[in-house]
Amino acid sequence: MKEKQILSMIAFLMILPLLSGCWTLVAAGAGAYGGYKMKENGYTLQNPVTKEKSRKSSQ
């Protein structure tokens, strides 16, 4: 029984660093995609986040 617990703990400790790296990449990709879609809809990253107004020249 104790041997099974030790093996499962070793497996968990080996897998944990791999998962943390993957989740970091997933979160970065989701943030980049969200920023791209917001920029596509006319939003800019300012404080506060605002939508760009279309600039029409009155000639």
Tab-separated table of C-alpha atoms in Angstrom:
chain	number	residue	atom	x	y	z
A	1	MET	CA	0.000	0.000	0.000
A	2	LYS	CA	2.744	2.417	0.939
A	3	GLU	CA	4.627	1.583	-2.252
A	4	LYS	CA	1.575	2.511	-4.347
A	5	GLN	CA	1.290	5.893	-2.579
A	6	ILE	CA	4.965	6.629	-3.193
A	7	LEU	CA	4.666	5.786	-6.894
A	8	SER	CA	1.565	7.922	-7.304
A	9	MET	CA	3.274	10.846	-5.527
A	10	ILE	CA	6.314	10.545	-7.816
A	11	ALA	CA	4.072	10.465	-10.892
A	12	PHE	CA	2.173	13.538	-9.659
A	13	LEU	CA	5.402	15.458	-8.999
A	14	MET	CA	6.716	14.608	-12.475
A	15	ILE	CA	3.511	15.652	-14.266
A	16	LEU	CA	2.896	18.890	-12.325
A	17	PRO	CA	5.621	20.999	-14.035
A	18	LEU	CA	4.439	19.889	-17.470
A	19	LEU	CA	0.880	20.993	-16.755
A	20	SER	CA	1.888	24.386	-15.394
A	21	GLY	CA	3.789	25.201	-18.595
A	22	CYS	CA	0.885	24.140	-20.785
A	23	TRP	CA	-1.614	26.249	-18.854
A	24	THR	CA	0.660	29.266	-19.145
A	25	LEU	CA	0.760	28.895	-22.923
A	26	VAL	CA	-3.002	28.428	-23.101
A	27	ALA	CA	-3.632	31.555	-21.021
A	28	ALA	CA	-1.196	33.620	-23.122
A	29	GLY	CA	-2.819	32.420	-26.342
A	30	ALA	CA	-6.308	33.211	-25.079
A	31	GLY	CA	-5.235	36.708	-24.021
A	32	ALA	CA	-3.595	37.395	-27.367
A	33	TYR	CA	-6.649	36.180	-29.273
A	34	GLY	CA	-8.967	38.290	-27.115
A	35	GLY	CA	-6.815	41.373	-27.675
A	36	TYR	CA	-6.760	40.758	-31.423
A	37	LYS	CA	-10.549	40.426	-31.572
A	38	MET	CA	-11.037	43.593	-29.501
A	39	LYS	CA	-8.690	45.523	-31.816
A	40	GLU	CA	-10.622	44.129	-34.790
A	41	ASN	CA	-13.827	45.602	-33.307
A	42	GLY	CA	-12.227	49.024	-32.805
A	43	TYR	CA	-11.182	48.890	-29.156
A	44	THR	CA	-7.800	50.142	-27.994
A	45	LEU	CA	-5.862	49.196	-24.887
A	46	GLN	CA	-5.837	52.337	-22.806
A	47	ASN	CA	-6.827	53.136	-19.273
A	48	PRO	CA	-9.816	52.900	-19.385
A	49	VAL	CA	-10.372	50.674	-22.422
A	50	THR	CA	-12.236	52.705	-25.007
A	51	LYS	CA	-13.555	52.184	-28.493
A	52	GLU	CA	-11.937	54.198	-31.256
A	53	LYS	CA	-14.218	56.670	-32.980
A	54	SER	CA	-14.187	56.715	-36.751
A	55	ARG	CA	-12.427	59.803	-37.986
A	56	LYS	CA	-14.306	61.539	-40.765
A	57	SER	CA	-12.680	64.540	-42.320
A	58	SER	CA	-15.122	67.356	-42.965
A	59	GLN	CA	-14.019	68.772	-46.276
